[in-house]
């Protein structure tokens, strides 16, 4: 068995940071989890103030999560293209919701499509980190599974925290008042932005990042 080559941690970090695919996967984690934080946190506000019934939040969640669970079983864990196509579904779901922002069948349909996108995330994203590890070993002679996975996990935590924080910032910017029975138009726009517009913009960014990532040769 070949002994693993030992490298100083600082040198290893410098080498990894010069690997564009390592940077891309870390950015992808941060950006994707920012989007998940926005949509997950704003769903109850959207149900209550845009759709006019906060009780359907649980139904919306089911329409989102059940397709995720079912689709995960159909996606090969190593397929990079599955993630790219999955986020095309995710973006299509957001576009469908934007086209009918108060139409429940269109909202539910959009959530189903987003759920398929989530399946691609959960089944493929972490697996592809292994490809980055293999690429780094091939290109630079450095194989650091632990450091690679820990930094991408750091991107995941940064994205989750940023998405949660942005939820409060944007609601505050829209003059949202939790004690008010009726919200101003600015607050309604902020809620729509959190649930629809910003996640769509983020999805476009993710697709661009993943198009670059899929270009590994």
Short mmCIF file of C-alpha atoms in Angstrom, two decimals:
data_model
loop_
_atom_site.label_atom_id
_atom_site.label_comp_id
_atom_site.label_asym_id
_atom_site.label_seq_id
_atom_site.Cartn_x
_atom_site.Cartn_y
_atom_site.Cartn_z
CA UNK A 1 0.00 0.00 0.00
CA UNK A 2 1.45 3.39 -1.00
CA UNK A 3 2.03 5.76 1.88
CA UNK A 4 0.15 9.03 1.57
CA UNK A 5 2.38 12.00 0.80
CA UNK A 6 2.52 14.41 3.72
CA UNK A 7 2.23 18.13 2.98
CA UNK A 8 2.27 21.12 5.31
CA UNK A 9 -1.32 22.32 5.93
CA UNK A 10 -0.57 25.88 4.80
CA UNK A 11 0.91 24.63 1.55
CA UNK A 12 -2.06 22.32 1.06
CA UNK A 13 -4.53 25.18 1.49
CA UNK A 14 -2.61 27.32 -1.01
CA UNK A 15 -2.63 24.49 -3.56
CA UNK A 16 -6.35 23.85 -3.08
CA UNK A 17 -7.16 27.55 -3.39
CA UNK A 18 -5.36 27.61 -6.75
CA UNK A 19 -7.66 24.82 -7.95
CA UNK A 20 -10.60 26.54 -9.65
CA UNK A 21 -12.86 23.54 -9.18
CA UNK A 22 -12.27 23.59 -5.44
CA UNK A 23 -13.28 27.27 -5.44
CA UNK A 24 -16.32 26.58 -7.64
CA UNK A 25 -17.66 23.75 -5.49
CA UNK A 26 -17.23 25.85 -2.33
CA UNK A 27 -19.06 28.78 -3.95
CA UNK A 28 -21.78 26.42 -5.15
CA UNK A 29 -22.38 25.18 -1.60
CA UNK A 30 -22.57 28.73 -0.25
CA UNK A 31 -24.86 30.03 -3.00
CA UNK A 32 -27.19 27.02 -3.06
CA UNK A 33 -27.67 26.99 0.70
CA UNK A 34 -28.29 30.75 0.68
CA UNK A 35 -31.16 30.10 -1.74
CA UNK A 36 -32.50 27.26 0.40
CA UNK A 37 -32.41 29.51 3.45
CA UNK A 38 -34.37 32.21 1.63
CA UNK A 39 -37.09 29.95 0.25
CA UNK A 40 -37.44 27.81 3.36
CA UNK A 41 -37.60 30.78 5.70
CA UNK A 42 -39.96 32.88 3.57
CA UNK A 43 -42.49 30.13 2.75
CA UNK A 44 -44.67 30.81 5.81
CA UNK A 45 -44.70 34.55 5.04
CA UNK A 46 -45.64 33.87 1.42
CA UNK A 47 -48.48 31.56 2.47
CA UNK A 48 -49.83 34.06 4.99
CA UNK A 49 -49.47 37.42 3.25
CA UNK A 50 -49.45 36.61 -0.48
CA UNK A 51 -51.70 33.55 -0.65
CA UNK A 52 -53.77 34.70 2.32
CA UNK A 53 -53.71 31.43 4.28
CA UNK A 54 -50.77 30.51 6.50
CA UNK A 55 -52.26 27.03 7.10
CA UNK A 56 -51.32 25.93 3.57
CA UNK A 57 -47.63 26.30 4.45
CA UNK A 58 -47.54 22.63 5.47
CA UNK A 59 -49.17 21.59 2.19
CA UNK A 60 -46.65 23.67 0.25
CA UNK A 61 -43.85 21.94 2.14
CA UNK A 62 -45.23 18.51 1.25
CA UNK A 63 -45.48 19.43 -2.44
CA UNK A 64 -41.82 20.42 -2.22
CA UNK A 65 -40.36 17.56 -0.18
CA UNK A 66 -42.25 14.51 -1.49
CA UNK A 67 -40.89 14.93 -5.07
CA UNK A 68 -37.44 15.37 -3.54
CA UNK A 69 -37.63 12.05 -1.74
CA UNK A 70 -39.03 10.21 -4.76
CA UNK A 71 -36.57 11.72 -7.26
CA UNK A 72 -33.50 11.00 -5.12
CA UNK A 73 -34.07 7.30 -5.70
CA UNK A 74 -33.88 7.82 -9.47
CA UNK A 75 -30.68 9.89 -9.73
CA UNK A 76 -27.30 8.13 -10.04
CA UNK A 77 -25.15 9.48 -7.22
CA UNK A 78 -22.18 10.17 -9.50
CA UNK A 79 -23.98 12.02 -12.29
CA UNK A 80 -22.80 15.63 -12.52
CA UNK A 81 -25.28 16.34 -15.32
CA UNK A 82 -28.13 15.27 -13.07
CA UNK A 83 -27.42 18.21 -10.78
CA UNK A 84 -27.30 20.67 -13.68
CA UNK A 85 -30.57 19.35 -15.12
CA UNK A 86 -32.08 19.27 -11.63
CA UNK A 87 -31.50 22.96 -11.19
CA UNK A 88 -33.05 23.63 -14.57
CA UNK A 89 -36.16 22.03 -13.05
CA UNK A 90 -35.70 24.18 -9.95
CA UNK A 91 -35.52 27.36 -12.03
CA UNK A 92 -38.52 26.26 -14.10
CA UNK A 93 -40.49 25.80 -10.89
CA UNK A 94 -39.69 29.34 -9.79
CA UNK A 95 -40.68 30.72 -13.19
CA UNK A 96 -44.00 28.84 -12.98
CA UNK A 97 -44.67 30.37 -9.56
CA UNK A 98 -43.74 33.86 -10.76
CA UNK A 99 -46.17 33.44 -13.67
CA UNK A 100 -48.99 32.62 -11.21
CA UNK A 101 -47.99 34.05 -7.83
CA UNK A 102 -51.45 33.56 -6.27
CA UNK A 103 -52.59 30.58 -8.34
CA UNK A 104 -52.40 27.55 -6.02
CA UNK A 105 -52.13 24.85 -8.73
CA UNK A 106 -49.22 26.78 -10.30
CA UNK A 107 -47.60 27.29 -6.90
CA UNK A 108 -47.90 23.58 -6.11
CA UNK A 109 -46.63 22.66 -9.57
CA UNK A 110 -43.67 24.98 -9.11
CA UNK A 111 -42.88 23.43 -5.73
CA UNK A 112 -42.90 19.96 -7.30
CA UNK A 113 -40.37 21.09 -9.90
CA UNK A 114 -38.25 22.69 -7.18
CA UNK A 115 -38.41 19.44 -5.24
CA UNK A 116 -36.83 17.65 -8.21
CA UNK A 117 -34.07 20.26 -8.14
CA UNK A 118 -33.55 19.62 -4.43
CA UNK A 119 -33.18 15.89 -5.15
CA UNK A 120 -30.31 16.65 -7.51
CA UNK A 121 -28.68 18.74 -4.79
CA UNK A 122 -28.93 16.14 -2.05
CA UNK A 123 -27.93 13.17 -4.21
CA UNK A 124 -25.16 14.69 -6.31
CA UNK A 125 -23.58 17.74 -4.72
CA UNK A 126 -21.71 15.98 -1.93
CA UNK A 127 -20.68 13.13 -4.23
CA UNK A 128 -19.07 15.56 -6.66
CA UNK A 129 -16.75 16.82 -3.92
CA UNK A 130 -15.03 13.45 -4.37
CA UNK A 131 -14.34 14.39 -7.99
CA UNK A 132 -12.62 17.56 -6.77
CA UNK A 133 -10.45 15.45 -4.45
CA UNK A 134 -9.47 13.15 -7.33
CA UNK A 135 -8.80 16.11 -9.63
CA UNK A 136 -6.56 17.77 -7.04
CA UNK A 137 -4.56 14.56 -6.65
CA UNK A 138 -4.18 14.21 -10.42
CA UNK A 139 -3.27 17.85 -11.02
CA UNK A 140 -1.19 18.76 -7.95
CA UNK A 141 -0.33 15.45 -6.30
CA UNK A 142 -2.31 16.43 -3.20
CA UNK A 143 -5.12 14.25 -1.88
CA UNK A 144 -6.92 15.90 1.04
CA UNK A 145 -10.39 14.46 1.53
CA UNK A 146 -10.81 15.87 5.03
CA UNK A 147 -9.81 19.45 4.20
CA UNK A 148 -11.79 19.50 0.95
CA UNK A 149 -14.98 18.26 2.60
CA UNK A 150 -14.55 20.55 5.61
CA UNK A 151 -14.16 23.69 3.49
CA UNK A 152 -17.18 22.87 1.34
CA UNK A 153 -19.08 22.23 4.57
CA UNK A 154 -17.93 25.69 5.62
CA UNK A 155 -19.51 27.05 2.41
CA UNK A 156 -22.71 25.22 3.32
CA UNK A 157 -22.81 26.81 6.78
CA UNK A 158 -21.99 30.28 5.41
CA UNK A 159 -24.80 29.95 2.86
CA UNK A 160 -27.33 28.79 5.45
CA UNK A 161 -26.40 31.62 7.80
CA UNK A 162 -26.43 34.22 5.04
CA UNK A 163 -29.82 33.06 3.78
CA UNK A 164 -31.31 33.24 7.28
CA UNK A 165 -29.79 36.66 7.94
CA UNK A 166 -30.89 38.01 4.54
CA UNK A 167 -34.44 36.97 5.40
CA UNK A 168 -34.48 39.43 8.29
CA UNK A 169 -32.63 42.16 6.42
CA UNK A 170 -34.94 42.11 3.40
CA UNK A 171 -38.11 41.94 5.47
CA UNK A 172 -36.88 44.92 7.50
CA UNK A 173 -36.02 46.81 4.31
CA UNK A 174 -39.57 46.16 3.10
CA UNK A 175 -41.00 47.62 6.33
CA UNK A 176 -42.49 44.30 7.40
CA UNK A 177 -44.38 44.53 10.70
CA UNK A 178 -45.10 41.22 12.37
CA UNK A 179 -47.89 42.71 14.48
CA UNK A 180 -49.78 44.21 11.53
CA UNK A 181 -52.76 42.35 10.09
CA UNK A 182 -52.13 43.90 6.66
CA UNK A 183 -48.64 44.44 5.29
CA UNK A 184 -47.61 47.38 3.09
CA UNK A 185 -46.89 46.81 -0.59
CA UNK A 186 -43.17 47.12 0.11
CA UNK A 187 -43.34 44.18 2.55
CA UNK A 188 -45.32 42.06 0.07
CA UNK A 189 -42.69 42.76 -2.59
CA UNK A 190 -39.95 41.83 -0.12
CA UNK A 191 -41.68 38.51 0.62
CA UNK A 192 -42.10 37.78 -3.10
CA UNK A 193 -38.45 38.65 -3.64
CA UNK A 194 -37.37 36.22 -0.91
CA UNK A 195 -39.59 33.38 -2.11
CA UNK A 196 -39.39 33.88 -5.89
CA UNK A 197 -37.13 36.50 -7.43
CA UNK A 198 -33.90 36.13 -5.44
CA UNK A 199 -33.93 32.30 -5.57
CA UNK A 200 -34.38 32.49 -9.36
CA UNK A 201 -31.43 34.87 -9.67
CA UNK A 202 -29.35 32.58 -7.45
CA UNK A 203 -30.36 29.56 -9.54
CA UNK A 204 -29.05 31.28 -12.67
CA UNK A 205 -25.73 31.90 -10.89
CA UNK A 206 -25.58 28.26 -9.78
CA UNK A 207 -26.22 27.05 -13.34
CA UNK A 208 -23.36 29.21 -14.61
CA UNK A 209 -21.02 27.91 -11.88
CA UNK A 210 -22.04 24.33 -12.58
CA UNK A 211 -21.61 24.76 -16.33
CA UNK A 212 -18.01 25.78 -15.63
CA UNK A 213 -17.56 22.93 -13.16
CA UNK A 214 -18.82 20.34 -15.63
CA UNK A 215 -16.03 21.39 -17.98
CA UNK A 216 -13.42 19.31 -16.08
CA UNK A 217 -11.17 17.57 -18.56
#
